[in-house]
Coordinates of C-alpha atoms in Angstrom, one line a residue:
Chain N
M1 CA -12.6 11.2 22.1
A2 CA -9.7 8.9 21.6
N3 CA -7.4 9.7 24.4
G4 CA -8.7 10.8 27.8
T5 CA -7.3 14.1 28.7
I6 CA -6.5 17.2 26.8
A7 CA -3.0 18.5 26.7
I8 CA -2.9 22.1 28.1
D9 CA 0.8 22.8 28.1
D10 CA 2.9 23.4 25.0
K11 CA 4.9 20.2 25.1
S12 CA 5.2 18.4 21.8
F13 CA 4.4 14.7 21.3
L14 CA 8.2 14.0 21.3
E15 CA 8.4 15.3 24.9
E16 CA 5.1 14.0 26.2
G17 CA 3.8 10.4 25.6
T18 CA 0.5 8.7 26.3
T19 CA 2.0 6.3 28.8
K20 CA 2.0 7.6 32.4
K21 CA 4.5 5.1 33.9
A22 CA 6.7 4.1 31.0
T23 CA 9.7 6.2 30.2
G24 CA 12.5 6.1 27.6
I25 CA 12.1 3.6 24.8
A26 CA 9.1 1.9 26.5
S27 CA 7.2 5.2 26.3
W28 CA 7.5 4.8 22.6
L29 CA 6.9 1.0 22.2
F30 CA 3.8 1.2 24.3
S31 CA 2.5 4.5 23.1
T32 CA -0.9 4.7 21.5
D33 CA -0.2 8.2 20.1
H34 CA -0.6 8.0 16.3
K35 CA 2.3 10.2 15.7
R36 CA 4.8 8.1 17.8
I37 CA 3.4 5.0 16.1
G38 CA 3.9 6.6 12.7
L39 CA 7.5 7.5 13.6
M40 CA 8.2 3.9 14.8
Y41 CA 6.9 2.6 11.6
L42 CA 9.2 5.0 9.8
I43 CA 12.3 3.7 11.6
A44 CA 11.3 0.1 11.0
I45 CA 10.4 0.6 7.4
A46 CA 13.6 2.7 6.7
I47 CA 15.7 -0.2 8.1
F48 CA 13.9 -2.7 5.9
F49 CA 14.1 -0.5 2.8
F50 CA 17.9 0.0 3.3
T51 CA 18.3 -3.8 3.7
G52 CA 16.3 -4.4 0.5
A53 CA 18.3 -1.8 -1.4
I54 CA 21.6 -3.5 -0.3
L55 CA 20.2 -6.8 -1.6
G56 CA 19.4 -5.1 -4.9
V57 CA 22.9 -3.7 -5.2
L58 CA 24.3 -7.2 -4.6
M59 CA 22.1 -8.6 -7.3
R60 CA 23.2 -5.9 -9.7
L61 CA 26.9 -6.6 -8.8
E62 CA 26.4 -10.3 -9.6
L63 CA 25.0 -9.3 -13.0
I64 CA 27.9 -6.9 -13.9
A65 CA 29.5 -9.8 -15.9
P66 CA 28.1 -13.1 -17.3
G67 CA 28.7 -16.2 -15.3
R68 CA 29.5 -16.3 -11.6
T69 CA 30.7 -13.0 -10.2
I70 CA 30.2 -12.7 -6.4
M71 CA 27.6 -15.5 -5.6
D72 CA 26.3 -18.8 -6.8
A73 CA 23.0 -19.3 -8.5
Q74 CA 21.1 -20.5 -5.5
T75 CA 22.2 -17.5 -3.4
Y76 CA 21.1 -15.3 -6.3
N77 CA 17.7 -16.9 -6.2
T78 CA 17.3 -16.3 -2.5
I79 CA 18.6 -12.8 -2.8
F80 CA 16.1 -11.7 -5.5
T81 CA 13.3 -13.4 -3.5
L82 CA 14.3 -11.6 -0.3
H83 CA 14.7 -8.3 -2.2
G84 CA 11.1 -8.7 -3.4
V85 CA 9.6 -9.9 -0.2
I86 CA 11.2 -7.2 1.9
M87 CA 10.5 -4.4 -0.6
I88 CA 6.9 -5.4 -1.2
F89 CA 5.6 -6.7 2.2
L90 CA 7.8 -4.8 4.6
F91 CA 8.4 -1.5 2.8
I92 CA 6.1 -0.5 0.1
I93 CA 2.7 -1.9 1.2
P94 CA 2.8 -0.5 4.7
G95 CA 5.1 2.4 3.6
I96 CA 3.1 5.6 3.1
P97 CA -0.2 4.6 4.9
A98 CA 1.6 3.3 8.0
V99 CA 4.0 6.1 8.3
F100 CA 2.4 9.2 6.9
G101 CA -1.2 7.9 7.0
N102 CA -0.8 7.3 10.7
F103 CA 0.9 10.6 11.4
F104 CA -1.1 12.9 9.2
L105 CA -4.6 11.4 8.7
P106 CA -5.8 12.5 12.2
L107 CA -4.0 15.9 11.8
Q108 CA -5.6 16.6 8.4
L109 CA -9.0 15.6 9.7
G110 CA -8.8 17.8 12.8
A111 CA -8.9 14.7 15.2
K112 CA -6.9 14.0 18.3
D113 CA -5.9 10.5 17.2
V114 CA -7.2 7.6 15.0
A115 CA -10.5 6.0 16.0
F116 CA -8.8 3.0 17.7
P117 CA -5.4 4.0 19.1
R118 CA -4.8 0.7 20.8
L119 CA -5.6 -1.3 17.7
N120 CA -3.2 1.0 15.9
L121 CA -0.4 0.0 18.3
L122 CA -1.4 -3.7 17.9
S123 CA -1.0 -3.4 14.2
F124 CA 2.5 -2.0 14.6
W125 CA 3.3 -4.9 16.9
I126 CA 1.9 -7.4 14.4
Y127 CA 4.0 -5.8 11.7
L128 CA 7.1 -6.3 13.9
I129 CA 6.1 -10.0 14.6
G130 CA 5.7 -10.6 10.8
A131 CA 9.0 -9.0 10.1
A132 CA 10.7 -11.1 12.8
L133 CA 9.2 -14.3 11.2
V134 CA 10.7 -13.3 7.9
L135 CA 14.1 -12.9 9.6
I136 CA 13.7 -16.3 11.4
S137 CA 12.9 -18.0 8.1
L138 CA 16.3 -17.0 6.8
F139 CA 18.2 -18.8 9.5
V140 CA 16.3 -22.0 10.4
E141 CA 16.9 -25.3 8.7
G142 CA 15.9 -25.4 5.0
G143 CA 17.4 -22.0 4.2
P144 CA 15.9 -18.8 2.9
I145 CA 13.0 -18.9 0.5
D146 CA 14.0 -19.0 -3.2
T147 CA 10.6 -18.9 -5.1
G148 CA 10.5 -15.2 -6.0
W149 CA 8.1 -12.9 -4.1
T150 CA 5.2 -14.3 -6.1
F151 CA 5.5 -17.8 -4.5
Y152 CA 4.2 -19.5 -7.7
I153 CA 3.0 -23.1 -7.5
P154 CA 4.2 -25.8 -8.2
Y155 CA 7.8 -24.8 -7.3
S156 CA 6.8 -23.2 -4.0
V157 CA 5.2 -26.5 -2.9
R158 CA 8.2 -28.6 -4.0
T159 CA 11.2 -26.6 -2.9
T160 CA 12.8 -27.6 0.3
T161 CA 13.5 -24.0 1.4
N162 CA 11.6 -22.3 4.2
V163 CA 8.5 -21.3 2.1
S164 CA 5.9 -22.1 4.8
L165 CA 7.4 -19.9 7.4
A166 CA 8.2 -17.0 5.0
I167 CA 4.7 -16.9 3.6
F168 CA 3.2 -17.3 7.0
A169 CA 5.1 -14.1 7.8
A170 CA 3.2 -12.5 4.9
F171 CA 0.0 -13.8 6.4
V172 CA 0.8 -12.1 9.7
L173 CA 1.8 -8.9 8.0
G174 CA -1.6 -9.0 6.2
F175 CA -3.4 -8.7 9.6
S176 CA -1.4 -5.5 10.4
S177 CA -2.5 -4.1 7.1
I178 CA -6.2 -5.0 7.6
L179 CA -6.2 -3.5 11.1
T180 CA -4.7 -0.2 9.8
G181 CA -7.3 -0.1 7.1
L182 CA -10.2 -0.6 9.5
N183 CA -8.8 2.1 11.7
F184 CA -8.5 4.6 8.9
V185 CA -12.0 3.9 7.5
T186 CA -13.5 4.4 10.9
T187 CA -11.4 7.5 11.6
V188 CA -12.6 9.1 8.3
H189 CA -16.2 8.3 9.0
R190 CA -16.3 9.2 12.7
L191 CA -13.6 11.7 13.6
R192 CA -13.8 14.5 11.0
A193 CA -13.7 18.0 12.6
P194 CA -16.9 20.0 12.6
G195 CA -17.4 21.5 9.2
M196 CA -15.2 19.0 7.4
T197 CA -17.6 17.5 5.0
Y198 CA -16.4 14.7 2.7
F199 CA -15.6 17.2 -0.1
K200 CA -13.6 19.4 2.3
M201 CA -11.2 16.5 3.2
P202 CA -7.7 16.9 1.9
L203 CA -6.9 14.6 -1.0
F204 CA -4.3 12.7 1.0
V205 CA -7.2 11.7 3.2
W206 CA -9.3 10.7 0.2
S207 CA -6.6 8.5 -1.2
T208 CA -5.7 7.0 2.2
Y209 CA -9.4 6.3 2.7
A210 CA -9.7 4.5 -0.7
T211 CA -6.5 2.6 0.1
A212 CA -7.9 1.5 3.5
W213 CA -10.9 -0.1 1.7
I214 CA -8.6 -2.1 -0.5
Q215 CA -6.6 -3.2 2.6
I216 CA -9.7 -4.4 4.3
I217 CA -11.3 -6.2 1.3
A218 CA -8.4 -7.6 -0.6
T219 CA -5.9 -8.6 2.1
P220 CA -8.0 -11.6 3.4
V221 CA -7.7 -13.2 -0.1
I222 CA -3.9 -13.5 0.2
G223 CA -4.4 -14.8 3.8
I224 CA -6.6 -17.6 2.6
T225 CA -4.2 -18.4 -0.4
I226 CA -1.2 -18.5 1.9
L227 CA -3.0 -20.9 4.3
L228 CA -3.9 -23.2 1.4
V229 CA -0.3 -23.3 0.2
V230 CA 0.9 -24.1 3.8
L231 CA -1.8 -26.8 4.0
E232 CA -0.6 -28.2 0.7
R233 CA 3.1 -28.2 1.8
L234 CA 2.4 -29.8 5.2
F235 CA -0.3 -32.3 4.3
G236 CA -0.1 -32.8 0.6
V237 CA -3.7 -31.5 0.0
G238 CA -4.2 -31.2 -3.8
I239 CA -5.4 -27.7 -4.3
F240 CA -2.8 -26.1 -6.5
D241 CA -0.2 -28.7 -7.3
P242 CA -1.1 -30.4 -10.6
A243 CA 0.7 -33.6 -9.5
L244 CA -2.0 -33.9 -6.8
G245 CA -4.9 -33.0 -9.0
G246 CA -4.8 -29.3 -8.2
D247 CA -4.8 -26.2 -10.5
P248 CA -1.6 -24.0 -10.4
V249 CA -3.5 -21.3 -12.4
L250 CA -6.0 -21.1 -9.5
F251 CA -3.1 -20.1 -7.3
Q252 CA -2.1 -17.3 -9.7
H253 CA -5.7 -16.1 -9.8
M254 CA -5.9 -16.0 -6.0
F255 CA -2.5 -14.5 -5.6
W256 CA -3.2 -11.7 -8.0
I257 CA -6.7 -11.1 -6.8
Y258 CA -4.9 -9.7 -3.8
S259 CA -1.6 -8.6 -5.2
H260 CA -3.0 -6.5 -8.0
P261 CA -5.2 -4.4 -5.7
A262 CA -2.1 -4.3 -3.5
V263 CA -0.4 -2.4 -6.3
Y264 CA -3.0 0.3 -5.6
I265 CA -2.4 0.0 -1.9
M266 CA 1.1 1.1 -2.8
I267 CA 0.4 3.8 -5.3
L268 CA -2.8 5.5 -4.1
P269 CA -1.4 7.0 -0.9
A270 CA 1.5 8.3 -3.0
M271 CA -0.9 10.0 -5.4
G272 CA -2.5 11.6 -2.3
V273 CA 0.8 13.0 -1.2
V274 CA 1.3 14.5 -4.7
S275 CA -2.1 16.2 -4.5
E276 CA -0.9 17.8 -1.2
I277 CA 2.5 18.9 -2.4
I278 CA 1.6 20.4 -5.8
P279 CA -1.0 23.0 -4.5
T280 CA 1.3 24.0 -1.7
F281 CA 4.3 24.8 -3.9
A282 CA 2.2 26.1 -6.8
R283 CA 0.4 28.3 -4.3
R284 CA -2.8 27.6 -6.1
T285 CA -5.9 25.5 -5.3
I286 CA -5.9 22.0 -6.8
F287 CA -7.4 21.7 -10.3
G288 CA -10.3 19.2 -10.4
Y289 CA -10.6 18.4 -6.6
R290 CA -13.7 16.2 -7.0
A291 CA -12.3 14.5 -10.1
I292 CA -9.1 13.6 -8.2
A293 CA -11.1 12.5 -5.1
M294 CA -13.4 10.3 -7.1
S295 CA -10.6 8.9 -9.3
S296 CA -9.1 7.5 -6.1
L297 CA -12.3 5.6 -5.4
A298 CA -12.5 4.6 -9.1
I299 CA -8.9 3.2 -9.0
A300 CA -9.7 1.3 -5.8
F301 CA -12.7 -0.3 -7.4
I302 CA -11.4 -1.0 -10.9
G303 CA -8.2 -2.1 -9.4
Y304 CA -10.0 -5.3 -8.3
L305 CA -11.0 -6.1 -11.9
V306 CA -7.7 -6.4 -13.7
W307 CA -5.7 -9.0 -11.8
A308 CA -5.4 -11.6 -14.6
H309 CA -3.3 -9.3 -16.8
H310 CA -0.4 -10.8 -14.9
M311 CA -1.5 -14.2 -16.3
F312 CA -1.9 -13.7 -20.1
T313 CA 0.7 -16.3 -20.8
S314 CA -0.2 -18.7 -18.0
G315 CA -2.9 -20.6 -20.0
I316 CA -6.0 -18.6 -19.1
S317 CA -8.9 -18.6 -21.6
E318 CA -8.7 -16.2 -24.5
T319 CA -12.1 -14.7 -23.5
A320 CA -10.7 -13.9 -20.0
A321 CA -7.5 -12.5 -21.5
I322 CA -9.5 -10.1 -23.8
I323 CA -11.8 -9.0 -20.9
F324 CA -8.9 -8.4 -18.5
S325 CA -6.9 -6.6 -21.2
F326 CA -9.9 -4.3 -21.8
L327 CA -10.3 -3.6 -18.1
T328 CA -6.6 -2.9 -17.7
F329 CA -6.9 -0.1 -20.3
I330 CA -9.9 1.3 -18.3
V331 CA -7.9 1.5 -15.1
A332 CA -5.4 3.8 -16.9
L333 CA -8.2 6.4 -17.1
P334 CA -8.5 7.5 -13.5
S335 CA -4.7 7.5 -13.2
A336 CA -4.5 9.8 -16.2
I337 CA -7.2 12.0 -14.7
K338 CA -4.9 12.6 -11.7
V339 CA -1.8 13.3 -13.8
F340 CA -3.7 15.8 -16.0
N341 CA -5.2 17.6 -13.0
W342 CA -1.8 17.8 -11.3
V343 CA -0.3 19.4 -14.4
A344 CA -3.2 21.7 -14.7
T345 CA -2.8 22.8 -11.1
M346 CA 0.7 24.0 -11.9
Y347 CA -0.5 26.1 -14.9
K348 CA -0.2 29.7 -14.0
G349 CA 0.8 28.8 -10.5
S350 CA 3.4 30.7 -8.5
I351 CA 5.8 27.8 -8.3
D352 CA 8.4 27.6 -5.5
P353 CA 10.7 24.7 -6.5
Q354 CA 11.6 23.5 -3.0
P355 CA 12.9 19.9 -2.6
P356 CA 9.5 18.1 -2.1
F357 CA 8.2 19.7 -5.3
L358 CA 11.3 18.6 -7.2
W359 CA 10.7 15.0 -6.0
V360 CA 7.1 15.3 -7.3
M361 CA 8.4 16.4 -10.7
S362 CA 10.5 13.3 -10.8
F363 CA 7.5 11.3 -9.8
I364 CA 5.4 12.7 -12.7
F365 CA 8.0 11.7 -15.3
L366 CA 8.8 8.3 -13.8
F367 CA 5.3 7.4 -13.0
S368 CA 4.1 8.4 -16.5
I369 CA 6.8 6.2 -18.1
G370 CA 5.8 3.4 -15.8
G371 CA 2.1 3.8 -16.5
L372 CA 2.5 4.0 -20.2
T373 CA 4.7 0.9 -20.4
G374 CA 2.0 -0.8 -18.3
L375 CA -0.2 -0.4 -21.4
V376 CA 2.4 -2.2 -23.5
L377 CA 2.1 -5.1 -21.0
G378 CA -1.7 -4.8 -20.8
A379 CA -2.1 -5.2 -24.6
L380 CA -2.3 -8.9 -25.4
V381 CA -0.1 -8.8 -28.5
T382 CA 2.9 -7.1 -27.0
D383 CA 2.6 -8.8 -23.6
V384 CA 3.4 -12.2 -25.2
H385 CA 6.7 -10.8 -26.4
V386 CA 7.8 -9.0 -23.3
H387 CA 6.2 -11.2 -20.6
D388 CA 8.6 -12.3 -17.9
T389 CA 11.5 -10.2 -19.3
Y390 CA 13.4 -7.3 -17.9
F391 CA 10.7 -5.1 -19.5
V392 CA 8.3 -6.1 -16.7
V393 CA 11.0 -5.5 -14.1
A394 CA 11.7 -2.1 -15.5
H395 CA 7.9 -1.3 -15.7
F396 CA 7.1 -2.1 -12.1
H397 CA 10.2 -0.4 -10.8
Y398 CA 9.2 2.7 -12.6
V399 CA 5.7 2.5 -11.1
M400 CA 6.6 1.2 -7.6
F401 CA 10.0 2.8 -7.0
G402 CA 9.6 5.7 -9.4
G403 CA 6.1 6.2 -8.2
T404 CA 5.7 5.2 -4.6
G405 CA 9.4 5.2 -3.6
T406 CA 9.9 8.7 -5.0
I407 CA 6.9 10.0 -3.2
F408 CA 8.0 8.4 0.0
F409 CA 11.1 10.6 -0.2
A410 CA 9.0 13.6 -1.2
A411 CA 6.7 13.1 1.7
L412 CA 9.6 12.8 4.1
Y413 CA 11.1 16.0 2.8
Y414 CA 7.6 17.7 2.9
W415 CA 6.5 16.7 6.3
F416 CA 9.9 16.3 8.1
P417 CA 9.8 19.8 9.6
K418 CA 6.3 19.1 10.9
M419 CA 7.2 15.7 12.3
T420 CA 10.4 16.7 14.0
G421 CA 10.4 20.5 14.3
K422 CA 13.8 20.6 12.6
M423 CA 14.9 21.6 9.1
Y424 CA 17.3 19.7 6.8
N425 CA 19.8 21.1 4.4
L426 CA 17.7 22.4 1.5
K427 CA 20.5 22.6 -1.1
L428 CA 21.6 19.0 -0.4
A429 CA 18.0 17.9 -0.7
K430 CA 17.7 19.6 -4.1
F431 CA 20.9 17.9 -5.2
N432 CA 19.5 14.6 -3.9
A433 CA 16.4 15.0 -6.1
A434 CA 18.4 15.7 -9.2
L435 CA 20.9 12.9 -8.6
F436 CA 18.0 10.5 -7.9
F437 CA 16.5 11.2 -11.3
V438 CA 19.7 10.4 -13.0
A439 CA 20.5 7.4 -10.9
F440 CA 17.0 6.0 -11.3
N441 CA 17.0 6.2 -15.1
T442 CA 20.6 4.8 -15.3
L443 CA 19.5 1.9 -13.2
Y444 CA 16.2 1.0 -14.7
F445 CA 15.9 2.4 -18.3
P446 CA 18.4 -0.2 -19.7
K447 CA 16.1 -2.9 -18.4
F448 CA 13.4 -1.8 -20.9
I449 CA 15.8 -2.2 -23.7
M450 CA 17.2 -5.5 -22.5
G451 CA 13.6 -6.8 -21.9
Y452 CA 12.6 -5.8 -25.4
M453 CA 15.7 -7.7 -26.7
G454 CA 14.5 -10.7 -24.8
M455 CA 16.5 -10.8 -21.5
P456 CA 14.4 -12.9 -19.1
R457 CA 13.8 -11.7 -15.6
R458 CA 15.3 -13.6 -12.6
Y459 CA 18.1 -15.2 -14.6
Y460 CA 21.4 -15.7 -13.0
D461 CA 23.4 -15.6 -16.3
Y462 CA 23.0 -13.9 -19.6
L463 CA 24.4 -13.8 -23.2
P464 CA 27.4 -11.5 -23.8
E465 CA 25.3 -9.1 -26.0
F466 CA 23.5 -7.9 -22.8
Q467 CA 26.6 -7.0 -20.9
N468 CA 27.0 -3.3 -21.8
L469 CA 23.5 -2.5 -20.7
Q470 CA 23.9 -4.7 -17.6
V471 CA 27.0 -2.7 -16.6
V472 CA 25.1 0.6 -17.1
S473 CA 22.4 -0.7 -14.9
T474 CA 24.8 -1.8 -12.2
V475 CA 26.5 1.6 -12.2
G476 CA 23.0 3.1 -11.8
S477 CA 22.6 0.9 -8.7
W478 CA 25.8 2.5 -7.2
L479 CA 24.5 6.0 -7.8
M480 CA 21.2 5.0 -6.3
I481 CA 22.7 3.7 -3.1
I482 CA 24.7 7.0 -2.9
V483 CA 21.4 8.9 -3.2
I484 CA 19.8 6.8 -0.4
C485 CA 22.8 7.4 1.9
L486 CA 22.7 11.1 1.2
I487 CA 19.0 11.2 2.1
I488 CA 19.6 9.4 5.3
Y489 CA 22.5 11.6 6.1
N490 CA 20.6 14.8 5.3
L491 CA 17.6 13.9 7.4
L492 CA 19.6 12.5 10.4
S493 CA 21.9 15.5 10.5
G494 CA 18.8 17.8 10.2
L495 CA 17.3 15.9 13.1
L496 CA 20.4 16.1 15.3
N497 CA 21.9 19.4 14.3
G498 CA 19.4 21.1 12.1
S499 CA 18.0 24.5 12.7
K500 CA 14.5 24.9 14.2
A501 CA 11.9 24.6 11.6
E502 CA 9.1 27.1 11.1
A503 CA 5.7 25.8 12.0
N504 CA 4.6 26.3 8.4
P505 CA 7.8 26.5 6.3
W506 CA 6.1 25.8 2.9
G507 CA 3.0 27.9 3.4
G508 CA 0.6 24.9 3.4
V509 CA -3.1 25.4 4.4
T510 CA -4.3 21.9 5.4
L511 CA -5.0 21.5 9.1
E512 CA -1.5 20.0 10.0
W513 CA 0.0 23.4 9.2
H514 CA -2.3 25.2 11.6
I515 CA -0.6 23.7 14.6
A516 CA 2.9 23.9 16.1
S517 CA 5.9 21.8 14.9
P518 CA 6.2 19.1 16.2
P519 CA 2.5 18.8 17.2
P520 CA 1.4 18.5 20.8
L521 CA 0.3 15.2 22.2
E522 CA -3.4 15.4 21.2
N523 CA -2.8 17.6 18.2
F524 CA -5.3 20.4 18.7
H525 CA -5.9 22.3 22.0
E526 CA -9.3 23.0 20.6
I527 CA -10.9 20.9 17.8
P528 CA -10.9 23.3 14.8
E529 CA -14.0 24.3 12.9
V530 CA -13.4 23.9 9.2
T531 CA -14.8 26.8 7.1
H532 CA -12.5 26.7 4.0
E533 CA -12.0 24.5 1.1
P534 CA -8.9 22.3 1.7
Y535 CA -6.7 24.2 -0.7
D536 CA -8.0 27.7 -0.3
F537 CA -4.8 29.8 0.0
S538 CA -6.7 33.0 0.8
Q539 CA -6.7 31.7 4.4
L540 CA -2.9 31.8 4.6
K541 CA -2.8 35.4 5.7
N542 CA -5.2 34.8 8.6
M543 CA -3.6 31.5 9.8
K544 CA -1.9 31.4 13.2
Y545 CA 1.2 30.2 11.5
G546 CA 1.3 32.0 8.2
L547 CA 4.0 31.7 5.6
K548 CA 7.5 31.2 7.2
G549 CA 5.9 30.8 10.6
E550 CA 5.0 34.4 11.2
S551 CA 3.0 33.7 14.3
K552 CA 0.0 35.9 14.7
Chain R
M1 CA -19.9 12.6 16.6
Q2 CA -20.2 9.3 18.3
E3 CA -23.8 9.4 19.5
H4 CA -25.7 6.1 19.1
H5 CA -29.1 6.2 17.4
N6 CA -30.4 3.0 18.8
N7 CA -29.2 2.1 22.2
E8 CA -31.6 -0.8 22.6
T9 CA -29.9 -4.0 21.7
H10 CA -32.1 -6.5 19.9
Q11 CA -32.4 -9.7 21.8
I12 CA -32.4 -12.9 19.8
S13 CA -34.1 -15.9 21.5
Y14 CA -32.1 -19.1 22.2
S15 CA -34.6 -21.0 20.1
T16 CA -33.6 -18.8 17.0
Y17 CA -29.9 -19.4 17.7
L18 CA -30.6 -23.1 18.0
L19 CA -32.6 -23.1 14.8
V20 CA -29.9 -21.3 12.8
W21 CA -27.3 -23.7 14.2
V22 CA -29.3 -26.7 13.1
S23 CA -29.9 -25.2 9.7
L24 CA -26.2 -24.6 9.3
L25 CA -25.5 -28.3 10.2
A26 CA -28.2 -29.4 7.8
L27 CA -26.8 -27.2 5.0
T28 CA -23.3 -28.6 5.6
S29 CA -24.6 -32.2 5.3
I30 CA -26.3 -31.2 2.1
T31 CA -23.0 -29.8 0.8
V32 CA -21.3 -33.1 1.6
T33 CA -24.1 -35.2 0.1
V34 CA -24.2 -33.1 -3.1
A35 CA -20.5 -33.4 -3.5
G36 CA -21.1 -37.2 -4.1
V37 CA -23.8 -36.6 -6.7
H38 CA -22.8 -35.9 -10.2
L39 CA -24.4 -32.6 -11.2
G40 CA -21.9 -31.7 -14.0
D41 CA -21.6 -28.0 -14.5
Y42 CA -24.0 -27.2 -11.7
T43 CA -21.9 -28.8 -8.9
L44 CA -20.0 -25.6 -8.1
F45 CA -23.1 -23.4 -8.5
V46 CA -25.0 -25.5 -5.9
A47 CA -22.1 -25.5 -3.5
L48 CA -21.7 -21.7 -3.8
M49 CA -25.4 -21.1 -3.3
I50 CA -25.4 -23.2 -0.2
A51 CA -22.3 -21.4 1.1
A52 CA -24.0 -18.0 0.4
I53 CA -27.1 -19.0 2.4
K54 CA -25.0 -20.2 5.3
S55 CA -23.0 -16.9 5.2
A56 CA -26.2 -14.9 5.2
L57 CA -27.5 -16.8 8.2
V58 CA -24.3 -16.3 10.2
I59 CA -23.9 -12.6 9.2
N60 CA -27.5 -11.7 9.9
I61 CA -28.2 -13.6 13.0
F62 CA -25.0 -14.5 14.8
M63 CA -23.3 -11.3 13.9
H64 CA -26.4 -9.2 14.4
I65 CA -26.1 -7.3 11.2
K66 CA -29.8 -7.6 10.5
F67 CA -30.4 -5.4 13.5
E68 CA -27.6 -2.9 12.9
D69 CA -27.5 0.6 11.4
P70 CA -27.7 0.8 7.5
I71 CA -24.1 2.0 7.2
F72 CA -22.8 -1.5 8.3
K73 CA -25.1 -3.1 5.8
V74 CA -23.7 -0.8 3.1
F75 CA -20.1 -1.6 4.1
L76 CA -20.9 -5.3 4.0
G77 CA -22.8 -5.0 0.7
I78 CA -19.7 -3.4 -0.9
S79 CA -17.5 -6.3 0.3
G80 CA -20.1 -8.9 -0.9
F81 CA -20.4 -7.2 -4.3
T82 CA -16.7 -7.1 -4.8
L83 CA -16.5 -10.8 -4.0
L84 CA -19.3 -11.5 -6.5
V85 CA -17.5 -9.5 -9.2
I86 CA -14.2 -11.4 -8.4
F87 CA -16.0 -14.8 -8.7
S88 CA -17.7 -13.8 -12.0
L89 CA -14.5 -12.6 -13.6
T90 CA -12.7 -15.8 -12.5
F91 CA -15.3 -17.8 -14.3
F92 CA -14.6 -16.1 -17.6
D93 CA -11.3 -18.1 -17.4
Y94 CA -12.7 -21.4 -16.2
I95 CA -15.8 -21.6 -18.4
Y96 CA -14.1 -20.6 -21.6
R97 CA -10.8 -22.4 -21.1

C-alpha cells in the first residue's frame, strides 16, 4: 500500500506525520500524507482567495463613481487582470480538488493514501512555484500583466508588461493540475476498498474522478498555447499575431479548448460536494444516484465540445457558431439532471438545516441563475447583444463564485469537524450563510441589469446613468468582504478555542464518518469492507460513530 | 489490488528501434518536403496524417503501449478520441469561414 507501516496507536494525522526526522513546519512541508497536503493547499488557497477578494473590492471602490476615484486606468487594468488570474488559476481551479479531493478522496474510497503520495507532494510544490512566479511577475521590470486573465492576442503579444512570466506561471500551475488528476484517476482505479464497486463510490468521488480526466486531457492544451505565445513574444514567430501572418482567432480556439473544460474542473467537484451534503442533511438516500454519477461523466465529455461559445462575436464561421450554440444547450442537460435529483432528494426528507445545508441552498439558487443566464449567452441572437458586457461578468460570477465558491465554503463547514476535530460556532455559521446570500446578490445582480443596458466589462469609466447600480454593487462588495472575514474568524476561533467535535456530528454515512476526527495517519486501522450503498442511512445505527458521536 | 497480470516485459530488438527511428526521420523529411509543395486544401490533411503515423509509432514502440494491458489502450484511446473531436469541431470554423 501507499505508505509503509500501519499506525497502531490513536494519534491523529495532526500529531503524527509521515516524516521520521523532520519536525515542526518541515514535517508538514515534506509530508506525503494526503491529509496534510490537503490542509497545506487549503492555507495557500485561502491566502490567494483573500488577496483576490481584496483586489475585487478595490476594483469596486474605483467604480463607485465615474472617472478616477482611487487609481489610474493602467492600475485598474492590472488589478482586474490579477483578480482574474489569482481567482482562476490559484483559487478556483485547484480549489476543491486540491483541498477536499486530496483530503477526502482516499477516505471515501477506504484507502490509506492516494496512489502516488510523493507525486502528490510534488504537485503541491509545483503549485507553490507557479504561485511564486506570479508574484515575481508583479515586481520585475515591465510591471504586472494587464491583458485580462484571458491573455487575448494581439494585445498580449504587444504589451510591454510581464506577460511572458505571468503566463509561464500558468503553464507551471498546469503541471500541478495534471499530476493531481493522474493521481486521482489512478487512486480511483486501484485503491478502492474491497466491496466498493464503481456504483458504490460516493458521488464526490465520481465527480472528482470526472474532473481528474479533464485535468489530464485538457490542461496540456493551455500549456502548448502558452508556450506558443511566449515563443511569439520572444522570437516574433507569426502564429497568432495577424501583423506577422498569424491568426488571433486560433489563439482564442486554443485558449478556450482548455479554459472551457476548465470551467467544469471548477464546478464538477462542487457538484460532488452538494451530492454529499444533501443526503446527509435530508437523512435520505440520494435520488437518482446513477443519473448523477453518469451526468458527471457526461458533463466532463460534452464540456469539451462547447468552447467556441466564448467566440460568437470573434469572427468564427456561422456554421461553427450554430453547432457550438446547439452543443451549449446540450451541456445544460446533465447539469439540470443533477439539480432536479438534488431537489428530489430533499422531497419528504427529514431536513436538518445546519450551516453546510444552508450554503447548499444558496448554491442551488445562485447556480440556477448562473446556469440559466448561461443559456442567454449560449443563444446566438442574445449573445450578440450582451457579449463582453457586465452580463457576462454577472453570469460567470454566479456560476463560479455562486457555484464553486459557495460550495467551497459549504465543504469547509461540512468537513471542518472531520479535518480538525474541532467545532465552530453554528449560529454564526448560519448567519454567515444568510448574509452571504444577501451580499452576493447585492454585489452581482446589478451587473445583469447594467450588462443588459450595455455597460461593457473591463471598462475603467462609465456613463452617469450606470452610477446608481454601480454603487449598489460596490456596497455588495463591502458586505461580501465582511462575510469572508466572518468565515475566517469563525473557523479560526473554532480551530483555536472551539469545542471538541463529535466524530460524526452530522450523521453522515460515507466512509470518512466511520473513523475518528481528526483521522489517524493512515486513515483506517483496518481497510473497511464495503457492504452498503453509499447513502444507505440504515447503517447509521450500527456504525461505530453513530449520530452525534455515540461511540459503540 | 495491485497484482500484475503479465510480469514478463516484452523485449524490443535494437533493430526495431533503429527502424522506427529511421522511419520517424523519413516522415519528418516528408513533412518538410510536402510543406513546399502546393497541395491546396490537402496540405493540412497530409501534415496531420503524417503526424498521426509518427505519434502511433512513438506511442506503440517507444512507449511500449502495444505490449501493455488493455486498460492503458482504453485510456489513450479516450484521449486520442477527444483530440480528434476537438480537431473536427475546430474545422467547422476554418472550413466554413
